[in-house]
PDB file of N, CA and C in Angstrom:
ATOM      1  N   GLN A 293      69.304 108.631 105.613  1.00 45.00           N
ATOM      2  CA  GLN A 293      70.751 108.733 105.317  1.00 45.00           C
ATOM      3  C   GLN A 293      71.432 108.858 106.716  1.00 45.00           C
ATOM      4  N   ARG A 294      72.751 108.222 106.753  1.00 51.00           N
ATOM      5  CA  ARG A 294      73.386 108.261 107.995  1.00 51.00           C
ATOM      6  C   ARG A 294      74.216 109.602 108.092  1.00 51.00           C
ATOM      7  N   ALA A 295      74.369 110.080 109.262  1.00 54.00           N
ATOM      8  CA  ALA A 295      75.123 111.365 109.466  1.00 54.00           C
ATOM      9  C   ALA A 295      76.551 111.063 109.197  1.00 54.00           C
ATOM     10  N   GLY A 296      77.210 111.959 108.509  1.00 55.00           N
ATOM     11  CA  GLY A 296      78.590 111.937 108.222  1.00 55.00           C
ATOM     12  C   GLY A 296      78.994 111.127 106.896  1.00 55.00           C
ATOM     13  N   MET A 297      78.034 110.550 106.336  1.00 54.00           N
ATOM     14  CA  MET A 297      78.366 109.900 105.019  1.00 54.00           C
ATOM     15  C   MET A 297      78.380 110.841 103.921  1.00 54.00           C
ATOM     16  N   VAL A 298      79.137 110.601 102.900  1.00 69.00           N
ATOM     17  CA  VAL A 298      79.356 111.587 101.746  1.00 69.00           C
ATOM     18  C   VAL A 298      78.239 111.319 100.763  1.00 69.00           C
ATOM     19  N   PHE A 299      77.847 110.033 100.510  1.00 71.00           N
ATOM     20  CA  PHE A 299      76.958 109.807  99.352  1.00 71.00           C
ATOM     21  C   PHE A 299      75.494 110.378  99.731  1.00 71.00           C
ATOM     22  N   ARG A 300      74.927 110.938  98.791  1.00 77.00           N
ATOM     23  CA  ARG A 300      73.583 111.400  98.866  1.00 77.00           C
ATOM     24  C   ARG A 300      72.648 110.694  97.745  1.00 77.00           C
ATOM     25  N   ASP A 301      71.505 110.194  98.235  1.00 79.00           N
ATOM     26  CA  ASP A 301      70.624 109.624  97.215  1.00 79.00           C
ATOM     27  C   ASP A 301      69.425 110.468  96.915  1.00 79.00           C
ATOM     28  N   ASP A 302      69.405 111.646  97.405  1.00 84.00           N
ATOM     29  CA  ASP A 302      68.272 112.629  97.127  1.00 84.00           C
ATOM     30  C   ASP A 302      67.059 112.107  97.471  1.00 84.00           C
ATOM     31  N   CYS A 303      67.021 111.321  98.617  1.00 85.00           N
ATOM     32  CA  CYS A 303      65.687 110.807  99.225  1.00 85.00           C
ATOM     33  C   CYS A 303      65.075 109.719  98.342  1.00 85.00           C
ATOM     34  N   TYR A 304      65.850 109.174  97.282  1.00 86.00           N
ATOM     35  CA  TYR A 304      65.351 108.126  96.503  1.00 86.00           C
ATOM     36  C   TYR A 304      66.256 106.825  96.622  1.00 86.00           C
ATOM     37  N   PRO A 305      66.111 106.176  97.828  1.00 86.00           N
ATOM     38  CA  PRO A 305      67.074 104.985  97.946  1.00 86.00           C
ATOM     39  C   PRO A 305      66.861 103.919  96.958  1.00 86.00           C
ATOM     40  N   THR A 306      67.898 103.395  96.566  1.00 89.00           N
ATOM     41  CA  THR A 306      67.884 102.191  95.552  1.00 89.00           C
ATOM     42  C   THR A 306      68.802 101.094  96.125  1.00 89.00           C
ATOM     43  N   ASP A 307      68.806 100.072  95.448  1.00 90.00           N
ATOM     44  CA  ASP A 307      69.793  98.931  96.033  1.00 90.00           C
ATOM     45  C   ASP A 307      71.208  99.408  95.960  1.00 90.00           C
ATOM     46  N   THR A 308      71.583 100.142  94.913  1.00 87.00           N
ATOM     47  CA  THR A 308      72.949 100.658  94.677  1.00 87.00           C
ATOM     48  C   THR A 308      73.177 101.714  95.773  1.00 87.00           C
ATOM     49  N   SER A 309      72.335 102.605  96.068  1.00 86.00           N
ATOM     50  CA  SER A 309      72.594 103.678  97.113  1.00 86.00           C
ATOM     51  C   SER A 309      72.738 103.063  98.396  1.00 86.00           C
ATOM     52  N   ARG A 310      71.915 102.009  98.832  1.00 88.00           N
ATOM     53  CA  ARG A 310      71.927 101.390 100.121  1.00 88.00           C
ATOM     54  C   ARG A 310      73.252 100.525 100.099  1.00 88.00           C
ATOM     55  N   GLU A 311      73.778 100.001  99.107  1.00 89.00           N
ATOM     56  CA  GLU A 311      75.086  99.328  99.090  1.00 89.00           C
ATOM     57  C   GLU A 311      76.194 100.262  99.255  1.00 89.00           C
ATOM     58  N   GLN A 312      76.158 101.453  98.644  1.00 86.00           N
ATOM     59  CA  GLN A 312      77.001 102.431  98.820  1.00 86.00           C
ATOM     60  C   GLN A 312      77.084 102.896 100.278  1.00 86.00           C
ATOM     61  N   LEU A 313      75.960 103.117 100.869  1.00 86.00           N
ATOM     62  CA  LEU A 313      76.027 103.526 102.238  1.00 86.00           C
ATOM     63  C   LEU A 313      76.541 102.488 103.205  1.00 86.00           C
ATOM     64  N   ASN A 314      76.203 101.147 102.850  1.00 89.00           N
ATOM     65  CA  ASN A 314      76.901 100.032 103.660  1.00 89.00           C
ATOM     66  C   ASN A 314      78.496 100.128 103.486  1.00 89.00           C
ATOM     67  N   THR A 315      78.792 100.330 102.314  1.00 88.00           N
ATOM     68  CA  THR A 315      80.211 100.359 102.035  1.00 88.00           C
ATOM     69  C   THR A 315      80.845 101.450 102.784  1.00 88.00           C
ATOM     70  N   GLU A 316      80.418 102.586 102.719  1.00 87.00           N
ATOM     71  CA  GLU A 316      80.972 103.772 103.461  1.00 87.00           C
ATOM     72  C   GLU A 316      80.972 103.535 105.041  1.00 87.00           C
ATOM     73  N   ALA A 317      79.897 102.856 105.517  1.00 88.00           N
ATOM     74  CA  ALA A 317      79.931 102.601 106.927  1.00 88.00           C
ATOM     75  C   ALA A 317      80.991 101.531 107.295  1.00 88.00           C
ATOM     76  N   SER A 318      81.178 100.553 106.502  1.00 91.00           N
ATOM     77  CA  SER A 318      82.219  99.615 106.685  1.00 91.00           C
ATOM     78  C   SER A 318      83.577 100.226 106.723  1.00 91.00           C
ATOM     79  N   ILE A 319      83.764 101.110 105.662  1.00 88.00           N
ATOM     80  CA  ILE A 319      85.146 101.794 105.665  1.00 88.00           C
ATOM     81  C   ILE A 319      85.327 102.726 106.985  1.00 88.00           C
ATOM     82  N   VAL A 320      84.316 103.432 107.292  1.00 88.00           N
ATOM     83  CA  VAL A 320      84.368 104.312 108.466  1.00 88.00           C
ATOM     84  C   VAL A 320      84.699 103.429 109.733  1.00 88.00           C
ATOM     85  N   HIS A 321      84.022 102.223 109.777  1.00 90.00           N
ATOM     86  CA  HIS A 321      84.259 101.357 110.974  1.00 90.00           C
ATOM     87  C   HIS A 321      85.677 100.779 110.930  1.00 90.00           C
ATOM     88  N   ALA A 322      86.274 100.478 109.811  1.00 89.00           N
ATOM     89  CA  ALA A 322      87.636  99.890 109.673  1.00 89.00           C
ATOM     90  C   ALA A 322      88.651 101.068 109.986  1.00 89.00           C
ATOM     91  N   PHE A 323      88.430 102.248 109.623  1.00 84.00           N
ATOM     92  CA  PHE A 323      89.287 103.383 109.987  1.00 84.00           C
ATOM     93  C   PHE A 323      89.195 103.626 111.550  1.00 84.00           C
ATOM     94  N   ARG A 324      88.045 103.706 112.064  1.00 85.00           N
ATOM     95  CA  ARG A 324      87.874 103.974 113.422  1.00 85.00           C
ATOM     96  C   ARG A 324      88.616 102.773 114.325  1.00 85.00           C
ATOM     97  N   THR A 325      88.451 101.529 113.829  1.00 85.00           N
ATOM     98  CA  THR A 325      89.070 100.515 114.570  1.00 85.00           C
ATOM     99  C   THR A 325      90.610 100.636 114.443  1.00 85.00           C
ATOM    100  N   PHE A 326      91.082 101.051 113.224  1.00 81.00           N
ATOM    101  CA  PHE A 326      92.480 101.171 113.106  1.00 81.00           C
ATOM    102  C   PHE A 326      93.025 102.297 114.046  1.00 81.00           C
ATOM    103  N   LEU A 327      92.392 103.430 113.853  1.00 78.00           N
ATOM    104  CA  LEU A 327      92.887 104.612 114.740  1.00 78.00           C
ATOM    105  C   LEU A 327      92.800 104.377 116.185  1.00 78.00           C
ATOM    106  N   THR A 328      91.846 103.492 116.642  1.00 80.00           N
ATOM    107  CA  THR A 328      91.870 103.315 118.143  1.00 80.00           C
ATOM    108  C   THR A 328      92.894 102.382 118.528  1.00 80.00           C
ATOM    109  N   THR A 329      93.481 101.592 117.663  1.00 79.00           N
ATOM    110  CA  THR A 329      94.441 100.571 117.934  1.00 79.00           C
ATOM    111  C   THR A 329      95.996 101.086 117.817  1.00 79.00           C
ATOM    112  N   VAL A 330      96.038 102.280 117.095  1.00 73.00           N
ATOM    113  CA  VAL A 330      97.425 102.806 116.914  1.00 73.00           C
ATOM    114  C   VAL A 330      97.891 103.479 118.205  1.00 73.00           C
ATOM    115  N   SER A 331      98.977 103.246 118.515  1.00 65.00           N
ATOM    116  CA  SER A 331      99.594 103.846 119.760  1.00 65.00           C
ATOM    117  C   SER A 331      99.926 105.279 119.500  1.00 65.00           C
ATOM    118  N   GLU A 332      99.962 105.944 120.547  1.00 62.00           N
ATOM    119  CA  GLU A 332     100.446 107.397 120.473  1.00 62.00           C
ATOM    120  C   GLU A 332     101.842 107.479 120.003  1.00 62.00           C
ATOM    121  N   GLU A 333     102.722 106.588 120.348  1.00 60.00           N
ATOM    122  CA  GLU A 333     104.063 106.508 119.974  1.00 60.00           C
ATOM    123  C   GLU A 333     104.174 106.481 118.392  1.00 60.00           C
ATOM    124  N   GLU A 334     103.256 105.571 117.766  1.00 65.00           N
ATOM    125  CA  GLU A 334     103.422 105.479 116.333  1.00 65.00           C
ATOM    126  C   GLU A 334     103.006 106.693 115.653  1.00 65.00           C
ATOM    127  N   GLY A 335     101.923 107.348 116.128  1.00 63.00           N
ATOM    128  CA  GLY A 335     101.354 108.640 115.607  1.00 63.00           C
ATOM    129  C   GLY A 335     101.250 108.585 114.136  1.00 63.00           C
ATOM    130  N   ASP A 336     101.708 109.685 113.509  1.00 61.00           N
ATOM    131  CA  ASP A 336     101.633 109.803 112.065  1.00 61.00           C
ATOM    132  C   ASP A 336     102.424 108.808 111.330  1.00 61.00           C
ATOM    133  N   ASP A 337     103.509 108.337 111.878  1.00 66.00           N
ATOM    134  CA  ASP A 337     104.342 107.497 111.144  1.00 66.00           C
ATOM    135  C   ASP A 337     103.829 106.143 110.676  1.00 66.00           C
ATOM    136  N   CYS A 338     102.576 105.775 111.270  1.00 68.00           N
ATOM    137  CA  CYS A 338     102.076 104.384 110.969  1.00 68.00           C
ATOM    138  C   CYS A 338     101.268 104.489 109.817  1.00 68.00           C
ATOM    139  N   ILE A 339     100.814 105.615 109.338  1.00 70.00           N
ATOM    140  CA  ILE A 339     100.151 105.686 108.003  1.00 70.00           C
ATOM    141  C   ILE A 339     101.091 106.217 106.992  1.00 70.00           C
ATOM    142  N   GLN A 340     101.441 105.537 106.100  1.00 76.00           N
ATOM    143  CA  GLN A 340     102.474 105.982 105.051  1.00 76.00           C
ATOM    144  C   GLN A 340     102.036 105.458 103.653  1.00 76.00           C
ATOM    145  N   LEU A 341     102.108 106.391 102.735  1.00 82.00           N
ATOM    146  CA  LEU A 341     101.933 106.121 101.375  1.00 82.00           C
ATOM    147  C   LEU A 341     103.185 105.450 100.752  1.00 82.00           C
ATOM    148  N   LYS A 342     103.130 104.332 100.325  1.00 89.00           N
ATOM    149  CA  LYS A 342     104.402 103.525  99.779  1.00 89.00           C
ATOM    150  C   LYS A 342     104.312 103.933  98.172  1.00 89.00           C
ATOM    151  N   ARG A 343     104.656 105.119  97.967  1.00 93.00           N
ATOM    152  CA  ARG A 343     104.579 105.655  96.684  1.00 93.00           C
ATOM    153  C   ARG A 343     105.237 104.745  95.456  1.00 93.00           C
ATOM    154  N   GLU A 344     106.345 104.354  95.749  1.00 95.00           N
ATOM    155  CA  GLU A 344     107.151 103.451  94.796  1.00 95.00           C
ATOM    156  C   GLU A 344     106.462 102.231  94.518  1.00 95.00           C
ATOM    157  N   GLN A 345     105.910 101.544  95.657  1.00 96.00           N
ATOM    158  CA  GLN A 345     105.106 100.263  95.406  1.00 96.00           C
ATOM    159  C   GLN A 345     103.789 100.600  94.604  1.00 96.00           C
ATOM    160  N   HIS A 346     103.086 101.697  94.954  1.00 95.00           N
ATOM    161  CA  HIS A 346     101.870 101.983  94.181  1.00 95.00           C
ATOM    162  C   HIS A 346     102.247 102.170  92.853  1.00 95.00           C
ATOM    163  N   VAL A 347     103.178 102.988  92.555  1.00 96.00           N
ATOM    164  CA  VAL A 347     103.513 103.270  91.103  1.00 96.00           C
ATOM    165  C   VAL A 347     103.910 101.901  90.358  1.00 96.00           C
ATOM    166  N   GLU A 348     104.667 101.169  91.056  1.00 95.00           N
ATOM    167  CA  GLU A 348     105.004  99.916  90.366  1.00 95.00           C
ATOM    168  C   GLU A 348     103.883  99.084  90.076  1.00 95.00           C
ATOM    169  N   TRP A 349     102.892  98.905  91.010  1.00 92.00           N
ATOM    170  CA  TRP A 349     101.629  98.091  90.805  1.00 92.00           C
ATOM    171  C   TRP A 349     100.737  98.706  89.699  1.00 92.00           C
ATOM    172  N   LEU A 350     100.565 100.079  89.740  1.00 94.00           N
ATOM    173  CA  LEU A 350      99.813 100.657  88.694  1.00 94.00           C
ATOM    174  C   LEU A 350     100.435 100.487  87.307  1.00 94.00           C
ATOM    175  N   LYS A 351     101.738 100.621  87.111  1.00 92.00           N
ATOM    176  CA  LYS A 351     102.319 100.386  85.798  1.00 92.00           C
ATOM    177  C   LYS A 351     102.227  98.938  85.350  1.00 92.00           C
ATOM    178  N   LYS A 352     102.262  98.055  86.248  1.00 91.00           N
ATOM    179  CA  LYS A 352     102.055  96.697  85.804  1.00 91.00           C
ATOM    180  C   LYS A 352     100.575  96.359  85.572  1.00 91.00           C
ATOM    181  N   ALA A 353      99.756  97.037  86.229  1.00 88.00           N
ATOM    182  CA  ALA A 353      98.278  96.844  86.048  1.00 88.00           C
ATOM    183  C   ALA A 353      97.875  97.297  84.574  1.00 88.00           C
ATOM    184  N   LEU A 354      98.549  98.315  84.125  1.00 86.00           N
ATOM    185  CA  LEU A 354      98.250  98.952  82.758  1.00 86.00           C
ATOM    186  C   LEU A 354      98.664  97.914  81.791  1.00 86.00           C
ATOM    187  N   GLU A 355      99.626  97.085  82.007  1.00 84.00           N
ATOM    188  CA  GLU A 355      99.971  96.009  80.969  1.00 84.00           C
ATOM    189  C   GLU A 355      99.098  94.822  81.173  1.00 84.00           C
ATOM    190  N   CYS A 356      98.793  94.417  82.297  1.00 83.00           N
ATOM    191  CA  CYS A 356      98.041  93.203  82.614  1.00 83.00           C
ATOM    192  C   CYS A 356      97.353  93.249  83.888  1.00 83.00           C
ATOM    193  N   LEU A 357      96.088  93.306  84.061  1.00 77.00           N
ATOM    194  CA  LEU A 357      95.410  93.340  85.317  1.00 77.00           C
ATOM    195  C   LEU A 357      95.629  91.939  86.053  1.00 77.00           C
ATOM    196  N   PRO A 358      95.695  92.159  87.336  1.00 77.00           N
ATOM    197  CA  PRO A 358      95.826  90.861  88.099  1.00 77.00           C
ATOM    198  C   PRO A 358      94.574  89.916  87.914  1.00 77.00           C
ATOM    199  N   ARG A 359      94.807  88.673  88.194  1.00 79.00           N
ATOM    200  CA  ARG A 359      93.847  87.600  87.929  1.00 79.00           C
ATOM    201  C   ARG A 359      92.416  87.961  88.537  1.00 79.00           C
ATOM    202  N   GLY A 360      92.383  88.537  89.695  1.00 78.00           N
ATOM    203  CA  GLY A 360      91.122  88.833  90.390  1.00 78.00           C
ATOM    204  C   GLY A 360      90.251  89.803  89.604  1.00 78.00           C
ATOM    205  N   PHE A 361      90.930  90.466  88.704  1.00 75.00           N
ATOM    206  CA  PHE A 361      90.125  91.527  87.933  1.00 75.00           C
ATOM    207  C   PHE A 361      89.548  90.908  86.673  1.00 75.00           C
ATOM    208  N   SER A 362      89.806  89.570  86.336  1.00 72.00           N
ATOM    209  CA  SER A 362      89.497  89.031  85.000  1.00 72.00           C
ATOM    210  C   SER A 362      87.954  89.084  84.750  1.00 72.00           C
ATOM    211  N   SER A 363      87.216  89.024  85.803  1.00 75.00           N
ATOM    212  CA  SER A 363      85.722  89.113  85.613  1.00 75.00           C
ATOM    213  C   SER A 363      85.251  90.523  85.235  1.00 75.00           C
ATOM    214  N   LEU A 364      86.088  91.525  85.333  1.00 77.00           N
ATOM    215  CA  LEU A 364      85.768  92.835  85.088  1.00 77.00           C
ATOM    216  C   LEU A 364      86.331  93.280  83.702  1.00 77.00           C
ATOM    217  N   ASP A 365      86.473  92.376  82.896  1.00 73.00           N
ATOM    218  CA  ASP A 365      87.184  92.664  81.538  1.00 73.00           C
ATOM    219  C   ASP A 365      86.482  93.912  80.860  1.00 73.00           C
ATOM    220  N   ALA A 366      85.179  93.999  80.904  1.00 79.00           N
ATOM    221  CA  ALA A 366      84.441  95.083  80.290  1.00 79.00           C
ATOM    222  C   ALA A 366      84.664  96.400  80.832  1.00 79.00           C
ATOM    223  N   SER A 367      85.246  96.454  82.075  1.00 86.00           N
ATOM    224  CA  SER A 367      85.573  97.684  82.784  1.00 86.00           C
ATOM    225  C   SER A 367      87.032  98.107  82.544  1.00 86.00           C
ATOM    226  N   ARG A 368      87.708  97.456  81.617  1.00 85.00           N
ATOM    227  CA  ARG A 368      89.217  97.783  81.415  1.00 85.00           C
ATOM    228  C   ARG A 368      89.377  99.195  81.044  1.00 85.00           C
ATOM    229  N   PRO A 369      88.424  99.860  80.192  1.00 89.00           N
ATOM    230  CA  PRO A 369      88.630 101.265  79.880  1.00 89.00           C
ATOM    231  C   PRO A 369      88.671 102.103  81.207  1.00 89.00           C
ATOM    232  N   TRP A 370      87.769 101.822  82.117  1.00 91.00           N
ATOM    233  CA  TRP A 370      87.695 102.570  83.400  1.00 91.00           C
ATOM    234  C   TRP A 370      89.021 102.350  84.173  1.00 91.00           C
ATOM    235  N   PHE A 371      89.465 101.084  84.195  1.00 90.00           N
ATOM    236  CA  PHE A 371      90.671 100.932  84.877  1.00 90.00           C
ATOM    237  C   PHE A 371      91.950 101.597  84.365  1.00 90.00           C
ATOM    238  N   VAL A 372      91.897 101.800  83.045  1.00 91.00           N
ATOM    239  CA  VAL A 372      92.888 102.612  82.409  1.00 91.00           C
ATOM    240  C   VAL A 372      92.817 104.021  82.859  1.00 91.00           C
ATOM    241  N   PHE A 373      91.529 104.494  82.950  1.00 93.00           N
ATOM    242  CA  PHE A 373      91.353 105.936  83.328  1.00 93.00           C
ATOM    243  C   PHE A 373      91.835 106.124  84.800  1.00 93.00           C
ATOM    244  N   TRP A 374      91.398 105.197  85.705  1.00 93.00           N
ATOM    245  CA  TRP A 374      91.731 105.389  87.105  1.00 93.00           C
ATOM    246  C   TRP A 374      93.159 105.190  87.315  1.00 93.00           C
ATOM    247  N   ILE A 375      93.761 104.192  86.615  1.00 93.00           N
ATOM    248  CA  ILE A 375      95.303 103.979  86.813  1.00 93.00           C
ATOM    249  C   ILE A 375      96.124 105.123  86.299  1.00 93.00           C
ATOM    250  N   THR A 376      95.679 105.670  85.078  1.00 94.00           N
ATOM    251  CA  THR A 376      96.419 106.806  84.526  1.00 94.00           C
ATOM    252  C   THR A 376      96.269 108.013  85.493  1.00 94.00           C
ATOM    253  N   HIS A 377      95.101 108.193  86.026  1.00 94.00           N
ATOM    254  CA  HIS A 377      94.815 109.341  86.909  1.00 94.00           C
ATOM    255  C   HIS A 377      95.694 109.196  88.227  1.00 94.00           C
ATOM    256  N   SER A 378      95.734 107.920  88.701  1.00 95.00           N
ATOM    257  CA  SER A 378      96.480 107.670  89.985  1.00 95.00           C
ATOM    258  C   SER A 378      97.935 107.969  89.733  1.00 95.00           C
ATOM    259  N   LEU A 379      98.412 107.445  88.556  1.00 95.00           N
ATOM    260  CA  LEU A 379      99.838 107.818  88.178  1.00 95.00           C
ATOM    261  C   LEU A 379     100.052 109.281  88.153  1.00 95.00           C
ATOM    262  N   GLU A 380      99.060 110.082  87.645  1.00 94.00           N
ATOM    263  CA  GLU A 380      99.244 111.438  87.544  1.00 94.00           C
ATOM    264  C   GLU A 380      99.221 112.056  88.956  1.00 94.00           C
ATOM    265  N   LEU A 381      98.344 111.683  89.784  1.00 93.00           N
ATOM    266  CA  LEU A 381      98.426 112.112  91.143  1.00 93.00           C
ATOM    267  C   LEU A 381      99.710 111.852  91.924  1.00 93.00           C
ATOM    268  N   LEU A 382     100.332 110.728  91.475  1.00 95.00           N
ATOM    269  CA  LEU A 382     101.579 110.344  92.133  1.00 95.00           C
ATOM    270  C   LEU A 382     102.776 110.950  91.439  1.00 95.00           C
ATOM    271  N   ASP A 383     102.490 111.838  90.520  1.00 94.00           N
ATOM    272  CA  ASP A 383     103.509 112.465  89.671  1.00 94.00           C
ATOM    273  C   ASP A 383     104.452 111.430  88.975  1.00 94.00           C
ATOM    274  N   ALA A 384     103.830 110.377  88.456  1.00 95.00           N
ATOM    275  CA  ALA A 384     104.557 109.278  87.781  1.00 95.00           C
ATOM    276  C   ALA A 384     104.011 108.879  86.455  1.00 95.00           C
ATOM    277  N   LEU A 385     103.124 109.815  85.930  1.00 93.00           N
ATOM    278  CA  LEU A 385     102.563 109.540  84.665  1.00 93.00           C
ATOM    279  C   LEU A 385     103.517 110.024  83.502  1.00 93.00           C
ATOM    280  N   GLU A 386     104.001 108.998  82.753  1.00 92.00           N
ATOM    281  CA  GLU A 386     105.006 109.294  81.691  1.00 92.00           C
ATOM    282  C   GLU A 386     104.182 109.340  80.412  1.00 92.00           C
ATOM    283  N   ARG A 387     103.713 110.637  80.092  1.00 91.00           N
ATOM    284  CA  ARG A 387     102.850 110.712  78.985  1.00 91.00           C
ATOM    285  C   ARG A 387     103.357 110.265  77.713  1.00 91.00           C
ATOM    286  N   SER A 388     104.628 110.657  77.336  1.00 92.00           N
ATOM    287  CA  SER A 388     105.227 110.317  76.058  1.00 92.00           C
ATOM    288  C   SER A 388     105.209 108.852  75.822  1.00 92.00           C
ATOM    289  N   SER A 389     105.464 108.084  76.912  1.00 90.00           N
ATOM    290  CA  SER A 389     105.526 106.599  76.686  1.00 90.00           C
ATOM    291  C   SER A 389     104.157 105.907  76.726  1.00 90.00           C
ATOM    292  N   LEU A 390     103.355 106.432  77.557  1.00 89.00           N
ATOM    293  CA  LEU A 390     102.049 105.804  77.977  1.00 89.00           C
ATOM    294  C   LEU A 390     100.930 106.263  76.822  1.00 89.00           C
ATOM    295  N   ALA A 391     100.961 107.432  76.396  1.00 89.00           N
ATOM    296  CA  ALA A 391      99.915 107.905  75.604  1.00 89.00           C
ATOM    297  C   ALA A 391      99.630 107.112  74.369  1.00 89.00           C
ATOM    298  N   PRO A 392     100.681 106.725  73.603  1.00 92.00           N
ATOM    299  CA  PRO A 392     100.499 105.914  72.519  1.00 92.00           C
ATOM    300  C   PRO A 392      99.891 104.507  72.842  1.00 92.00           C
ATOM    301  N   ALA A 393     100.360 103.924  73.860  1.00 88.00           N
ATOM    302  CA  ALA A 393      99.865 102.531  74.289  1.00 88.00           C
ATOM    303  C   ALA A 393      98.500 102.678  74.687  1.00 88.00           C
ATOM    304  N   VAL A 394      98.154 103.662  75.593  1.00 89.00           N
ATOM    305  CA  VAL A 394      96.726 103.836  76.098  1.00 89.00           C
ATOM    306  C   VAL A 394      95.831 104.229  74.931  1.00 89.00           C
ATOM    307  N   GLY A 395      96.278 104.946  73.984  1.00 90.00           N
ATOM    308  CA  GLY A 395      95.275 105.350  72.813  1.00 90.00           C
ATOM    309  C   GLY A 395      95.087 104.105  71.920  1.00 90.00           C
ATOM    310  N   ALA A 396      96.096 103.291  71.733  1.00 89.00           N
ATOM    311  CA  ALA A 396      95.990 102.052  70.881  1.00 89.00           C
ATOM    312  C   ALA A 396      95.049 101.034  71.610  1.00 89.00           C
ATOM    313  N   PHE A 397      95.172 100.934  72.989  1.00 87.00           N
ATOM    314  CA  PHE A 397      94.332 100.018  73.843  1.00 87.00           C
ATOM    315  C   PHE A 397      92.847 100.512  73.618  1.00 87.00           C
ATOM    316  N   LEU A 398      92.548 101.769  73.952  1.00 88.00           N
ATOM    317  CA  LEU A 398      91.205 102.271  73.870  1.00 88.00           C
ATOM    318  C   LEU A 398      90.554 102.224  72.466  1.00 88.00           C
ATOM    319  N   ALA A 399      91.436 102.392  71.442  1.00 89.00           N
ATOM    320  CA  ALA A 399      90.871 102.230  70.119  1.00 89.00           C
ATOM    321  C   ALA A 399      90.358 100.778  69.772  1.00 89.00           C
ATOM    322  N   LYS A 400      91.015  99.844  70.482  1.00 86.00           N
ATOM    323  CA  LYS A 400      90.496  98.375  70.358  1.00 86.00           C
ATOM    324  C   LYS A 400      89.261  98.137  71.017  1.00 86.00           C
ATOM    325  N   CYS A 401      89.012  99.004  72.014  1.00 84.00           N
ATOM    326  CA  CYS A 401      87.774  98.780  72.790  1.00 84.00           C
ATOM    327  C   CYS A 401      86.529  99.399  72.209  1.00 84.00           C
ATOM    328  N   GLN A 402      86.815 100.328  71.131  1.00 84.00           N
ATOM    329  CA  GLN A 402      85.699 101.049  70.444  1.00 84.00           C
ATOM    330  C   GLN A 402      84.975  99.979  69.391  1.00 84.00           C
ATOM    331  N   ASP A 403      83.814 100.044  69.305  1.00 83.00           N
ATOM    332  CA  ASP A 403      83.120  99.234  68.329  1.00 83.00           C
ATOM    333  C   ASP A 403      83.399  99.881  66.961  1.00 83.00           C
ATOM    334  N   PRO A 404      83.647  98.948  65.967  1.00 83.00           N
ATOM    335  CA  PRO A 404      84.118  99.588  64.652  1.00 83.00           C
ATOM    336  C   PRO A 404      82.956 100.516  64.049  1.00 83.00           C
ATOM    337  N   THR A 405      81.632 100.297  64.422  1.00 85.00           N
ATOM    338  CA  THR A 405      80.629 101.159  63.957  1.00 85.00           C
ATOM    339  C   THR A 405      80.396 102.358  64.667  1.00 85.00           C
ATOM    340  N   GLY A 406      81.079 102.616  65.769  1.00 73.00           N
ATOM    341  CA  GLY A 406      81.038 103.761  66.522  1.00 73.00           C
ATOM    342  C   GLY A 406      80.729 103.551  67.927  1.00 73.00           C
TER     343      GLY A 406
END
């Protein structure tokens, strides 16, 4: 296992754990490259959370996932979880209006026999 990585495979590497480590290494590399190219003048101002744009995308994605996600149709309940969690973190989760729609969608995902 590489130093500094978060993922632990308990000394039982699998294809999935190796892919996770490769993904983490790729992300660390991208961040390091980014941080070395940021000028001192830009400083903290160059990394910004565009909250309104994130909230807008998340709300649209709850209604209809973008085309690139169509192959992940079976994962839609997970997307609902992560999207609603993200909205909650951004303090933009409108429970009263979303709860009935989310509940109805998740009910459709359940097999009638349980």
